Coordinates of C-alpha atoms in Angstrom, one line a residue:
Chain A
X1 CA 9.3 -79.3 -37.3
X2 CA 12.0 -79.3 -34.7
X3 CA 14.2 -81.7 -36.5
X4 CA 16.9 -79.3 -37.1
X5 CA 20.2 -80.3 -35.7
X6 CA 21.2 -77.0 -34.1
X7 CA 18.0 -77.0 -32.2
X8 CA 18.6 -80.4 -30.8
X9 CA 22.1 -79.5 -29.7
X10 CA 20.8 -76.4 -28.0
X11 CA 18.1 -78.3 -26.2
X12 CA 20.6 -80.9 -25.1
X13 CA 22.9 -78.2 -23.8
X14 CA 20.0 -76.5 -22.0
X15 CA 19.1 -79.9 -20.5
X16 CA 15.6 -78.6 -19.7
X17 CA 12.0 -79.1 -20.3
X18 CA 10.0 -76.9 -22.6
X19 CA 6.6 -76.1 -24.2
X20 CA 6.0 -75.6 -27.8
X21 CA 3.2 -73.2 -28.5
X22 CA 0.9 -73.9 -31.5
X23 CA -1.9 -72.0 -33.2
X24 CA -5.0 -73.3 -34.9
X25 CA -6.1 -74.6 -32.6
X26 CA -4.3 -72.9 -29.7
X27 CA -2.4 -75.6 -27.8
X28 CA 0.9 -76.3 -26.1
X29 CA 3.0 -79.4 -26.5
X30 CA 4.8 -80.2 -23.3
X31 CA 8.2 -81.9 -23.7
X32 CA 8.7 -85.2 -21.9
X33 CA 11.6 -83.7 -20.0
X34 CA 9.2 -81.1 -18.6
X35 CA 6.8 -83.7 -17.3
X36 CA 9.6 -85.8 -15.9
X37 CA 11.1 -82.9 -14.0
X38 CA 7.8 -82.7 -12.0
X39 CA 7.8 -86.5 -11.5
X40 CA 5.1 -87.3 -14.0
X41 CA 5.2 -89.3 -17.2
X42 CA 3.8 -87.6 -20.2
X43 CA 0.7 -89.9 -20.3
X44 CA -0.5 -89.4 -16.8
X45 CA -0.9 -85.6 -16.9
X46 CA -3.3 -83.2 -18.7
X47 CA -1.0 -81.0 -20.8
X48 CA -3.1 -77.9 -21.2
X49 CA -2.5 -74.3 -20.0
X50 CA -5.8 -74.3 -18.1
X51 CA -4.9 -77.4 -16.1
X52 CA -1.4 -75.9 -15.5
X53 CA -2.8 -72.6 -14.2
X54 CA -5.4 -74.3 -12.1
X55 CA -3.5 -77.2 -10.5
X56 CA 0.2 -77.0 -11.1
X57 CA 1.5 -73.5 -10.8
X58 CA 1.7 -71.9 -7.4
X59 CA -1.3 -69.5 -7.0
X60 CA 1.1 -66.7 -6.0
X61 CA 2.7 -66.8 -9.5
X62 CA -0.4 -67.4 -11.5
X63 CA -1.4 -63.8 -12.3
X64 CA 1.9 -62.7 -13.6
X65 CA 2.5 -65.9 -15.5
X66 CA -0.9 -65.7 -17.1
X67 CA -0.2 -62.2 -18.4
X68 CA 3.3 -63.2 -19.6
X69 CA 2.0 -66.3 -21.2
X70 CA -0.8 -64.7 -23.2
X71 CA 1.3 -61.7 -24.2
X72 CA 3.9 -64.1 -25.5
X73 CA 1.4 -66.2 -27.3
X74 CA -0.5 -63.3 -28.9
X75 CA 2.0 -60.5 -29.2
X76 CA 5.3 -62.4 -29.2
X77 CA 6.6 -60.4 -26.2
X78 CA 9.4 -62.4 -24.7
X79 CA 9.5 -62.8 -20.9
X80 CA 11.5 -64.2 -18.0
X81 CA 9.9 -65.3 -14.8
X82 CA 10.6 -67.4 -11.7
X83 CA 7.6 -69.7 -10.9
X84 CA 6.9 -72.5 -8.5
X85 CA 5.3 -75.6 -9.9
X86 CA 3.7 -78.4 -7.8
X87 CA 5.4 -81.8 -8.4
X88 CA 3.7 -85.2 -8.3
X89 CA 5.0 -85.6 -4.7
X90 CA 3.1 -82.5 -3.7
X91 CA 6.1 -80.2 -3.0
X92 CA 6.9 -77.1 -5.1
X93 CA 9.9 -76.8 -7.3
X94 CA 11.4 -73.5 -8.4
X95 CA 11.8 -72.9 -12.2
X96 CA 13.1 -70.0 -14.3
X97 CA 10.9 -69.6 -17.4
X98 CA 12.5 -68.1 -20.5
X99 CA 11.4 -67.8 -24.1
X100 CA 12.8 -67.7 -27.6
X101 CA 15.1 -64.8 -26.9
X102 CA 17.1 -67.1 -24.6
X103 CA 18.2 -69.1 -27.7
X104 CA 21.4 -68.3 -29.6
X105 CA 20.8 -65.5 -32.1
X106 CA 21.6 -67.5 -35.1
X107 CA 18.5 -69.7 -34.4
X108 CA 15.4 -68.8 -36.3
X109 CA 12.4 -70.7 -35.1
X110 CA 8.9 -70.7 -36.5
X111 CA 7.3 -71.7 -33.3
X112 CA 7.3 -70.1 -29.9
X113 CA 8.9 -72.0 -27.0
X114 CA 8.9 -71.6 -23.3
X115 CA 11.8 -73.2 -21.4
X116 CA 11.6 -74.2 -17.7
X117 CA 15.0 -74.3 -16.0
X118 CA 14.9 -75.9 -12.7
X119 CA 16.5 -73.9 -9.8
X120 CA 17.8 -75.9 -6.9
X121 CA 17.7 -73.5 -4.1
X122 CA 15.4 -72.8 -1.2
X123 CA 12.3 -71.0 -2.7
X124 CA 11.8 -68.8 0.3
X125 CA 15.4 -67.6 0.3
X126 CA 15.0 -66.8 -3.4
X127 CA 11.8 -64.7 -2.9
X128 CA 13.2 -62.6 -0.1
X129 CA 16.3 -62.0 -2.1
X130 CA 14.2 -61.1 -5.1
X131 CA 12.1 -58.6 -3.2
X132 CA 15.3 -56.9 -1.9
X133 CA 16.7 -56.8 -5.4
X134 CA 13.5 -55.5 -6.8
X135 CA 13.5 -52.4 -4.5
X136 CA 17.1 -51.8 -5.0
X137 CA 16.8 -52.0 -8.8
X138 CA 13.7 -49.8 -8.9
X139 CA 15.5 -47.1 -6.9
X140 CA 18.8 -47.3 -8.7
X141 CA 17.3 -47.2 -12.2
X142 CA 14.5 -44.8 -11.2
X143 CA 11.9 -47.3 -12.5
X144 CA 8.5 -47.3 -10.9
X145 CA 5.8 -49.8 -11.7
X146 CA 2.1 -49.2 -12.0
X147 CA -1.1 -51.2 -12.5
X148 CA -4.6 -50.3 -13.5
X149 CA -7.2 -52.8 -12.4
X150 CA -10.4 -52.6 -14.6
X151 CA -12.4 -54.9 -12.3
X152 CA -11.7 -53.0 -9.1
X153 CA -11.6 -49.8 -11.1
X154 CA -8.5 -48.8 -9.3
X155 CA -5.0 -47.6 -10.2
X156 CA -1.9 -48.6 -8.3
X157 CA 1.5 -47.0 -8.1
X158 CA 4.5 -48.3 -6.3
X159 CA 6.8 -46.2 -4.1
X160 CA 9.2 -45.4 -7.0
X161 CA 6.4 -44.2 -9.4
X162 CA 5.2 -41.9 -6.6
X163 CA 8.8 -40.7 -6.1
X164 CA 9.6 -39.9 -9.8
X165 CA 6.3 -38.3 -10.3
X166 CA 6.8 -36.3 -7.1
X167 CA 3.5 -37.3 -5.5
X168 CA 3.2 -38.0 -1.7
X169 CA 3.3 -41.6 -0.4
X170 CA -0.5 -41.5 0.4
X171 CA -1.5 -40.2 -3.1
X172 CA -4.1 -42.3 -4.7
X173 CA -3.8 -42.3 -8.5
X174 CA -6.8 -42.5 -10.7
X175 CA -7.4 -43.2 -14.4
X176 CA -9.7 -40.1 -14.5
X177 CA -6.8 -37.9 -13.6
X178 CA -4.4 -39.5 -16.0
X179 CA -4.4 -36.4 -18.2
X180 CA -2.7 -34.6 -15.3
X181 CA 0.3 -37.0 -15.4
X182 CA 1.3 -36.2 -19.0
X183 CA 2.6 -33.0 -20.6
X184 CA 0.0 -31.4 -22.8
X185 CA 1.5 -32.5 -26.1
X186 CA 1.8 -36.1 -24.9
X187 CA -1.7 -36.6 -23.6
X188 CA -3.2 -37.8 -26.9
X189 CA -0.3 -40.2 -27.5
X190 CA -0.6 -41.6 -23.9
X191 CA -4.3 -42.1 -24.2
X192 CA -4.0 -43.8 -27.6
X193 CA -1.3 -46.2 -26.3
X194 CA -3.2 -47.0 -23.1
X195 CA -6.6 -47.7 -24.8
X196 CA -5.0 -49.7 -27.5
X197 CA -3.4 -51.9 -24.8
X198 CA -6.6 -52.1 -22.8
X199 CA -8.9 -52.8 -25.7
X200 CA -6.9 -55.0 -28.1
X201 CA -4.0 -56.0 -25.9
X202 CA -1.2 -54.2 -27.8
X203 CA 1.7 -53.7 -25.5
X204 CA 3.6 -50.5 -25.7
X205 CA 7.2 -49.3 -25.1
X206 CA 7.7 -45.6 -25.7
X207 CA 9.4 -42.4 -24.7
X208 CA 6.9 -39.7 -23.5
X209 CA 6.8 -36.4 -21.7
X210 CA 5.2 -36.6 -18.2
X211 CA 4.5 -34.0 -15.7
X212 CA 5.2 -34.2 -11.9
X213 CA 3.0 -33.1 -9.1
X214 CA 5.2 -30.0 -9.0
X215 CA 4.5 -29.3 -12.6
X216 CA 8.0 -30.3 -13.8
X217 CA 7.9 -31.7 -17.3
X218 CA 10.3 -34.6 -17.8
X219 CA 11.0 -37.5 -20.2
X220 CA 9.9 -41.0 -19.2
X221 CA 10.2 -44.4 -20.8
X222 CA 6.7 -45.9 -20.4
X223 CA 6.2 -49.6 -20.9
X224 CA 2.8 -51.3 -20.6
X225 CA 1.2 -54.6 -21.3
X226 CA -2.3 -56.1 -20.7
X227 CA -3.3 -58.2 -17.7
X228 CA -5.4 -61.3 -18.5
X229 CA -7.9 -63.3 -16.3
X230 CA -8.6 -67.0 -16.4
X231 CA -10.9 -66.5 -19.4
X232 CA -8.1 -64.8 -21.3
X233 CA -9.9 -61.5 -21.1
X234 CA -8.0 -58.3 -20.5
X235 CA -8.8 -57.1 -16.9
X236 CA -6.1 -54.4 -16.6
X237 CA -2.9 -52.9 -17.7
X238 CA 0.4 -53.2 -16.0
X239 CA 3.7 -51.5 -16.7
X240 CA 6.6 -49.4 -15.6
X241 CA 7.8 -45.8 -15.8
X242 CA 11.5 -45.0 -16.0
X243 CA 12.8 -41.5 -15.5
X244 CA 15.1 -41.0 -18.5
X245 CA 15.0 -37.2 -18.5
X246 CA 18.8 -36.8 -18.3
X247 CA 19.5 -39.3 -21.1
X248 CA 16.7 -37.9 -23.3
X249 CA 17.8 -34.4 -22.8
X250 CA 21.3 -35.4 -23.8
X251 CA 20.0 -37.2 -26.8
X252 CA 17.9 -34.2 -27.9
X253 CA 21.0 -32.0 -27.4
X254 CA 23.0 -34.4 -29.4
X255 CA 20.4 -34.4 -32.2
X256 CA 20.4 -30.6 -32.2
X257 CA 24.2 -30.6 -32.5
X258 CA 24.0 -33.1 -35.3
X259 CA 21.5 -30.9 -37.2
X260 CA 23.7 -27.8 -36.7
X261 CA 26.8 -29.6 -37.8
X262 CA 25.0 -31.1 -40.9
X263 CA 23.7 -27.7 -41.9
X264 CA 27.1 -26.1 -41.4
X265 CA 28.7 -28.9 -43.3
X266 CA 26.4 -28.3 -46.2
X267 CA 27.1 -24.6 -46.1
X268 CA 30.9 -25.3 -46.1
X269 CA 30.4 -27.7 -49.0
X270 CA 28.5 -25.0 -50.9
X271 CA 31.2 -22.5 -50.1
X272 CA 34.0 -24.8 -51.2
X273 CA 32.1 -25.2 -54.5
X274 CA 31.9 -21.4 -54.9
X275 CA 35.5 -21.0 -54.0
X276 CA 36.7 -23.6 -56.5
X277 CA 34.6 -22.3 -59.3
X278 CA 35.3 -18.7 -58.9
X279 CA 39.0 -19.1 -58.4
X280 CA 39.3 -21.5 -61.3
X281 CA 38.1 -19.1 -63.9
X282 CA 41.0 -16.7 -62.9
X283 CA 43.6 -19.3 -62.6
X284 CA 42.6 -20.8 -66.0
X285 CA 43.1 -17.4 -67.6
X286 CA 46.4 -16.9 -65.8
X287 CA 47.7 -20.3 -67.0
X288 CA 46.6 -19.6 -70.6
X289 CA 48.3 -16.2 -70.4
X290 CA 51.6 -17.6 -69.1
X291 CA 51.6 -20.2 -71.9
X292 CA 51.1 -17.4 -74.4
X293 CA 53.9 -15.3 -73.0
X294 CA 56.2 -18.3 -73.2
X295 CA 55.2 -19.1 -76.7
X296 CA 55.4 -15.6 -78.2
X297 CA 58.7 -14.3 -79.5
X298 CA 57.9 -10.6 -80.0
X299 CA 59.0 -8.7 -76.9
X300 CA 56.4 -6.0 -77.5
X301 CA 53.6 -8.5 -77.4
X302 CA 55.2 -10.0 -74.3
X303 CA 55.0 -6.7 -72.5
X304 CA 51.4 -6.3 -73.5
X305 CA 50.6 -9.7 -72.0
X306 CA 52.4 -9.0 -68.8
X307 CA 50.1 -5.9 -68.5
X308 CA 47.1 -8.4 -68.6
X309 CA 48.5 -10.3 -65.7
X310 CA 47.7 -7.1 -63.7
X311 CA 44.1 -7.3 -64.8
X312 CA 43.8 -10.9 -63.8
X313 CA 45.5 -10.2 -60.5
X314 CA 42.9 -7.4 -59.9
X315 CA 39.9 -9.6 -60.7
X316 CA 41.4 -12.3 -58.5
X317 CA 41.7 -9.9 -55.6
X318 CA 38.1 -8.8 -56.0
X319 CA 36.9 -12.4 -56.1
X320 CA 38.8 -13.2 -53.0
X321 CA 37.3 -10.2 -51.3
X322 CA 33.9 -11.4 -52.2
X323 CA 34.7 -14.9 -50.9
X324 CA 36.0 -13.3 -47.7
X325 CA 32.6 -11.6 -47.3
X326 CA 30.8 -14.9 -47.6
X327 CA 33.3 -16.7 -45.3
X328 CA 32.9 -13.9 -42.8
X329 CA 29.1 -14.5 -42.7
X330 CA 29.6 -18.3 -42.3
X331 CA 32.2 -18.1 -39.6
X332 CA 30.9 -15.2 -37.8
X333 CA 30.8 -15.8 -34.0
X334 CA 27.7 -13.7 -33.8
X335 CA 26.0 -16.4 -35.8
X336 CA 24.0 -17.7 -32.9
X337 CA 20.2 -17.3 -33.2
X338 CA 18.6 -14.9 -30.9
X339 CA 15.2 -13.2 -30.6
X340 CA 15.4 -10.1 -32.8
X341 CA 12.8 -7.5 -33.6
X342 CA 12.1 -7.0 -37.3
X343 CA 12.0 -3.2 -36.7
X344 CA 15.5 -3.3 -35.1
X345 CA 17.0 -5.3 -38.0
X346 CA 15.3 -2.9 -40.5
X347 CA 16.7 0.1 -38.7
X348 CA 20.2 -1.3 -39.0
X349 CA 19.7 -1.7 -42.7
X350 CA 18.0 1.6 -43.4
X351 CA 20.7 3.5 -41.4
X352 CA 23.3 1.8 -43.5
X353 CA 21.8 2.7 -46.8
X354 CA 20.0 5.9 -45.8
X355 CA 21.6 7.9 -48.5
X356 CA 20.6 5.5 -51.3
X357 CA 17.0 5.5 -49.9
X358 CA 16.7 9.2 -49.8
X359 CA 18.4 9.9 -53.2
X360 CA 16.1 7.3 -54.9
X361 CA 13.1 8.8 -53.0
X362 CA 12.2 5.4 -51.9
X363 CA 9.2 5.0 -49.6
X364 CA 9.2 2.0 -47.3
X365 CA 5.9 0.9 -45.7
X366 CA 6.2 -1.5 -42.8
X367 CA 3.7 -3.6 -40.8
X368 CA 5.2 -5.9 -38.2
X369 CA 2.0 -5.9 -36.1
X370 CA 1.2 -9.6 -36.6
X371 CA 4.7 -10.8 -35.9
X372 CA 7.2 -8.3 -34.4
X373 CA 10.1 -10.5 -33.6
X374 CA 11.8 -13.8 -34.6
X375 CA 14.5 -16.2 -33.3
X376 CA 17.0 -15.8 -36.0
X377 CA 20.6 -15.1 -36.8
X378 CA 20.6 -11.2 -36.7
X379 CA 23.3 -10.9 -39.4
X380 CA 21.3 -13.1 -41.7
X381 CA 18.0 -11.2 -41.2
X382 CA 19.9 -7.9 -41.8
X383 CA 21.5 -9.3 -44.9
X384 CA 18.2 -10.6 -46.2
X385 CA 16.5 -7.2 -45.7
X386 CA 19.5 -5.4 -47.2
X387 CA 19.7 -7.5 -50.3
X388 CA 15.9 -7.3 -51.0
X389 CA 15.7 -3.6 -50.3
X390 CA 18.7 -2.6 -52.4
X391 CA 17.5 -4.9 -55.2
X392 CA 14.1 -3.2 -55.1
X393 CA 15.8 0.2 -55.4
X394 CA 18.3 -0.9 -58.0
X395 CA 15.6 -2.3 -60.3
X396 CA 13.0 0.4 -59.7
X397 CA 10.7 1.3 -62.5
X398 CA 11.9 4.2 -64.7
X399 CA 8.6 6.0 -64.5
X400 CA 8.0 6.0 -60.7
X401 CA 9.7 6.3 -57.4
X402 CA 10.2 3.0 -55.5
X403 CA 7.6 2.0 -52.9
X404 CA 8.6 -1.1 -50.8
X405 CA 6.0 -2.8 -48.6
X406 CA 7.4 -5.0 -45.9
X407 CA 5.2 -7.0 -43.6
X408 CA 5.3 -10.1 -41.4
X409 CA 2.6 -12.7 -40.6
X410 CA 1.8 -16.1 -39.4
X411 CA 0.0 -18.7 -41.5
X412 CA -0.6 -22.3 -40.5
X413 CA 1.8 -22.0 -37.6
X414 CA 4.6 -20.8 -40.0
X415 CA 6.2 -17.4 -39.9
X416 CA 6.6 -15.3 -43.0
X417 CA 8.2 -12.1 -44.1
X418 CA 6.9 -10.5 -47.3
X419 CA 8.7 -7.8 -49.3
X420 CA 7.0 -6.3 -52.3
X421 CA 8.1 -3.5 -54.6
X422 CA 6.6 -1.6 -57.5
X423 CA 9.8 -1.9 -59.6
X424 CA 10.3 -3.1 -63.2
X425 CA 9.7 -6.7 -62.3
X426 CA 11.4 -9.8 -63.5
X427 CA 10.4 -12.0 -66.4
X428 CA 10.1 -15.2 -64.5
X429 CA 9.6 -17.2 -67.7
X430 CA 13.2 -16.3 -68.6
X431 CA 14.7 -16.4 -65.2
X432 CA 12.6 -18.7 -63.2
X433 CA 15.3 -21.1 -62.1
X434 CA 18.1 -18.6 -62.2
X435 CA 17.0 -15.7 -60.1
X436 CA 18.6 -17.2 -57.0
X437 CA 21.4 -18.9 -58.9
X438 CA 25.0 -17.8 -58.7
X439 CA 26.5 -16.6 -62.0
X440 CA 30.1 -16.8 -62.3
X441 CA 29.9 -13.2 -63.4
X442 CA 29.4 -12.1 -59.9
X443 CA 33.0 -11.2 -59.4
X444 CA 33.0 -8.6 -62.1
X445 CA 29.3 -8.0 -62.7
X446 CA 28.5 -4.4 -62.9
X447 CA 25.0 -4.9 -61.5
X448 CA 26.2 -7.5 -59.0
X449 CA 23.1 -9.5 -59.8
X450 CA 23.6 -13.1 -58.7
X451 CA 25.5 -12.9 -55.5
X452 CA 23.0 -11.0 -53.5
X453 CA 20.0 -13.2 -54.0
X454 CA 22.2 -16.2 -54.0
X455 CA 23.5 -15.3 -50.6
X456 CA 20.0 -14.5 -49.4
X457 CA 18.7 -17.9 -50.5
X458 CA 21.6 -19.7 -48.9
X459 CA 21.2 -17.9 -45.6
X460 CA 17.5 -18.7 -45.5
X461 CA 17.9 -22.3 -46.5
X462 CA 20.8 -22.8 -44.1
X463 CA 18.2 -22.2 -41.3
X464 CA 15.7 -24.5 -43.0
X465 CA 13.5 -21.8 -44.5
X466 CA 12.4 -21.1 -48.0
X467 CA 12.2 -18.1 -50.3
X468 CA 9.8 -17.7 -53.2
X469 CA 9.3 -15.0 -55.7
X470 CA 6.3 -13.7 -57.6
X471 CA 6.8 -11.0 -60.3
X472 CA 5.2 -9.3 -63.2
X473 CA 7.1 -7.2 -65.7
X474 CA 6.4 -3.4 -65.2
X475 CA 4.3 -4.1 -62.1
X476 CA 6.7 -5.2 -59.4
X477 CA 8.2 -8.1 -57.5
X478 CA 7.3 -9.9 -54.3
X479 CA 9.6 -12.0 -52.3
X480 CA 8.1 -14.3 -49.5
X481 CA 10.3 -15.8 -46.9
X482 CA 9.1 -18.7 -44.9
X483 CA 11.2 -19.0 -41.7
Chain B
X1 CA 49.4 -23.8 -97.5
X2 CA 47.4 -25.9 -95.1
X3 CA 43.6 -25.8 -94.8
X4 CA 42.2 -23.5 -92.1
X5 CA 39.0 -23.2 -90.2
X6 CA 36.9 -20.4 -91.6
X7 CA 34.7 -19.0 -88.9
X8 CA 35.0 -19.7 -85.2
X9 CA 32.3 -18.9 -82.7
X10 CA 33.0 -18.4 -79.0
X11 CA 30.1 -18.2 -76.5
X12 CA 31.5 -17.2 -73.2
X13 CA 30.9 -14.4 -70.7
X14 CA 34.5 -14.3 -69.4
X15 CA 36.0 -11.4 -71.4
X16 CA 39.5 -12.1 -70.2
X17 CA 39.3 -15.6 -71.5
X18 CA 37.8 -14.5 -74.8
X19 CA 40.6 -11.9 -75.3
X20 CA 43.2 -14.5 -74.6
X21 CA 41.8 -17.0 -77.1
X22 CA 41.5 -14.1 -79.6
X23 CA 45.2 -13.4 -79.1
X24 CA 46.2 -17.0 -79.6
X25 CA 44.1 -17.3 -82.7
X26 CA 45.6 -14.2 -84.2
X27 CA 49.2 -15.0 -83.2
X28 CA 49.0 -18.5 -84.5
X29 CA 46.6 -17.6 -87.3
X30 CA 44.4 -20.6 -86.5
X31 CA 41.3 -19.4 -88.3
X32 CA 40.1 -16.7 -90.6
X33 CA 37.4 -15.1 -88.6
X34 CA 36.2 -15.1 -85.0
X35 CA 32.8 -14.2 -83.5
X36 CA 32.0 -13.8 -79.8
X37 CA 28.8 -13.9 -77.9
X38 CA 28.5 -13.0 -74.2
X39 CA 25.8 -15.6 -73.4
X40 CA 23.6 -18.3 -74.9
X41 CA 20.7 -16.0 -75.6
X42 CA 22.8 -13.6 -77.8
X43 CA 24.2 -16.6 -79.8
X44 CA 20.8 -18.2 -80.2
X45 CA 19.3 -14.9 -81.5
X46 CA 22.1 -14.8 -84.0
X47 CA 21.5 -18.4 -85.2
X48 CA 17.7 -17.9 -85.4
X49 CA 18.2 -14.8 -87.5
X50 CA 20.5 -16.4 -90.1
X51 CA 17.9 -19.2 -90.5
X52 CA 15.8 -16.8 -92.5
X53 CA 18.7 -15.9 -94.7
X54 CA 21.1 -18.8 -95.0
X55 CA 24.6 -17.7 -96.0
X56 CA 27.3 -20.3 -95.4
X57 CA 29.8 -17.7 -94.7
X58 CA 27.9 -16.4 -91.6
X59 CA 27.6 -19.9 -90.1
X60 CA 30.6 -20.9 -87.9
X61 CA 32.5 -24.1 -88.6
X62 CA 33.3 -24.6 -84.9
X63 CA 31.7 -23.4 -81.7
X64 CA 33.4 -23.2 -78.3
X65 CA 30.6 -23.1 -75.7
X66 CA 30.8 -22.1 -72.0
X67 CA 28.3 -23.6 -69.6
X68 CA 28.0 -21.1 -66.8
X69 CA 26.7 -17.9 -68.2
X70 CA 24.1 -15.3 -67.2
X71 CA 20.7 -14.9 -69.0
X72 CA 21.0 -18.2 -70.9
X73 CA 23.5 -20.8 -69.9
X74 CA 25.2 -23.4 -72.1
X75 CA 22.7 -26.1 -71.4
X76 CA 19.8 -24.1 -72.5
X77 CA 21.6 -22.9 -75.5
X78 CA 22.4 -26.5 -76.4
X79 CA 18.8 -27.6 -76.1
X80 CA 17.6 -24.8 -78.4
X81 CA 20.6 -25.1 -80.8
X82 CA 20.0 -28.9 -81.3
X83 CA 16.5 -28.1 -82.5
X84 CA 17.7 -25.8 -85.2
X85 CA 21.1 -27.0 -86.2
X86 CA 19.9 -29.3 -89.0
X87 CA 18.2 -26.4 -90.7
X88 CA 21.6 -24.6 -90.9
X89 CA 22.6 -27.0 -93.7
X90 CA 26.3 -27.0 -92.5
X91 CA 28.3 -29.3 -90.3
X92 CA 29.1 -27.4 -87.1
X93 CA 31.5 -28.8 -84.6
X94 CA 30.7 -27.9 -81.0
X95 CA 33.1 -28.1 -78.1
X96 CA 32.1 -27.3 -74.5
X97 CA 34.8 -25.3 -72.7
X98 CA 34.0 -24.9 -69.1
X99 CA 35.7 -24.5 -65.7
X100 CA 33.3 -27.0 -64.2
X101 CA 35.1 -30.2 -63.2
X102 CA 31.9 -31.7 -61.9
X103 CA 31.6 -35.2 -63.3
X104 CA 27.9 -34.8 -63.6
X105 CA 28.4 -31.9 -66.0
X106 CA 31.0 -33.8 -68.0
X107 CA 28.8 -37.0 -68.3
X108 CA 25.8 -34.9 -69.2
X109 CA 27.7 -33.0 -71.9
X110 CA 29.2 -36.1 -73.5
X111 CA 25.8 -37.7 -73.7
X112 CA 24.5 -35.0 -76.0
X113 CA 25.0 -35.8 -79.7
X114 CA 25.7 -32.2 -80.7
X115 CA 28.7 -32.0 -78.4
X116 CA 32.0 -33.3 -79.9
X117 CA 34.0 -33.1 -76.7
X118 CA 34.3 -31.4 -73.3
X119 CA 37.3 -29.3 -72.6
X120 CA 38.1 -28.3 -69.0
X121 CA 39.5 -24.8 -68.5
X122 CA 42.3 -24.0 -68.4
X123 CA 42.7 -25.1 -72.0
X124 CA 46.3 -25.2 -73.1
X125 CA 47.7 -23.6 -76.1
X126 CA 48.6 -27.0 -77.6
X127 CA 45.1 -28.2 -77.1
X128 CA 43.6 -25.2 -78.9
X129 CA 46.1 -25.6 -81.7
X130 CA 45.6 -29.3 -82.2
X131 CA 41.8 -28.8 -82.2
X132 CA 42.0 -26.2 -84.9
X133 CA 44.4 -28.4 -87.0
X134 CA 42.3 -31.5 -86.5
X135 CA 39.0 -29.9 -87.4
X136 CA 40.4 -28.2 -90.4
X137 CA 41.1 -31.5 -92.2

């Protein structure tokens, strides 16, 4: 199984003893080098984990090693640990244990290995140094450790966990209070991860929102793994909390910027498409006209064609004005979202088109009682209301004065704006996919159908919303906007 | 005298473009008659109407179809026209003339049997002339 050349080279380079972990039945094969490093020959020693834990490993290291070992065997969680092992002579030797992730990356092994690198320094010196480094590391990285003991029914926090969670040094944590330690939206996730680890031994490594004694909510990286006893039963959970609030907030801010940039980019793309399409139709005509002028001999005809250049120039100007309007919306500095009252936005609109409303005898019924404000780009909300209201008036029913019902509501946590009219309605069978489409006729369309709803849809979708329409000919039309 | 296209049909909502083509056709006398529809729906209504009273003179020899139009666009017209064109008992040549340079549109158009070719606006005078000459043969 281990006959591959690369492996042999690596093992030779490592010059170290190792165990090879097997399943079915669970057993470990100790390498000869490992036995030799303790002064034994492979025949004179019992090569089992139970014997190792009981007689060979220093009892100070046994708990941590047992957890590491079983986590590695069952969940393939790599580990590194310093342990002392009793040699044949009776003295302890210091080893650094490492697992498969120590191997070069290009090596893919089917089996799990544990390497034992012998360390030739005074063990005591190493421990003091380790302890110092541990405290130093914990403080500098804001990483606190914790431990829940199921047998003693107690929870333990180290100094750093207390510090990052802002609890006093004499605070005694308890599993019963654990809901207090997590932000409301994270409590279920925390409980799931913890109990999965406690019951089936699934380790976890996650980012979660915790809450300090002073009720400050912050982001934490939480890592946990099960603790095993001699009978390989889970008797606790041990892990660390690292304060990653600053990093996480930066990450979230970055994600937000990416989202904004992506949506702006898609709007720009859309705009570029509109620009190219609408300008092309004029330039095409212009180019055809110029060819015609060059080709035709009769001076009288030529003059007539030159007259037409004026027309094209006019339409081109109108188109560019329209494009400017769109560009203005897209580049407007006031484009930032802010909390705006529906009533205020509506007032802006109705003041602007007050005359149209009164001449057409339009009655507008409003009900913003269920949802009176929204965090939105004010210019968009005004433009949406303006387009839908003017449309309702423009396409009013011949036999009756326009009545427009505008109301807002919340359904399934989503916010909606509904605008219904009693106008002539739209034949959705004919226009289903086109009602929000942009016709190239928009630049010279007498009714200006096309650009208004097209813009409305674009504005709504650019803020991740949706607009839908229901309509019946001669009855009226209802637009529903999901924010 | 060389042979000439009889009836040409333009389906396009851009009146400026239509007028220019009209002028070219007149000035160069490229075909005998010209009919214009503002959108696919108008054109389709016409073709459906002449199905009941087939008169070869009222069926165009060549159609120039725009894609982007209100009410019924070029695609929808094509779909409906393909269903009825065999009943018209006359070979009709159809060109798409559009300002769309979207490769998706061009591929889609060329994959439709009814479509002879895809012309991107602006069409040149020479292009128009050569099409009329070629199709008259």
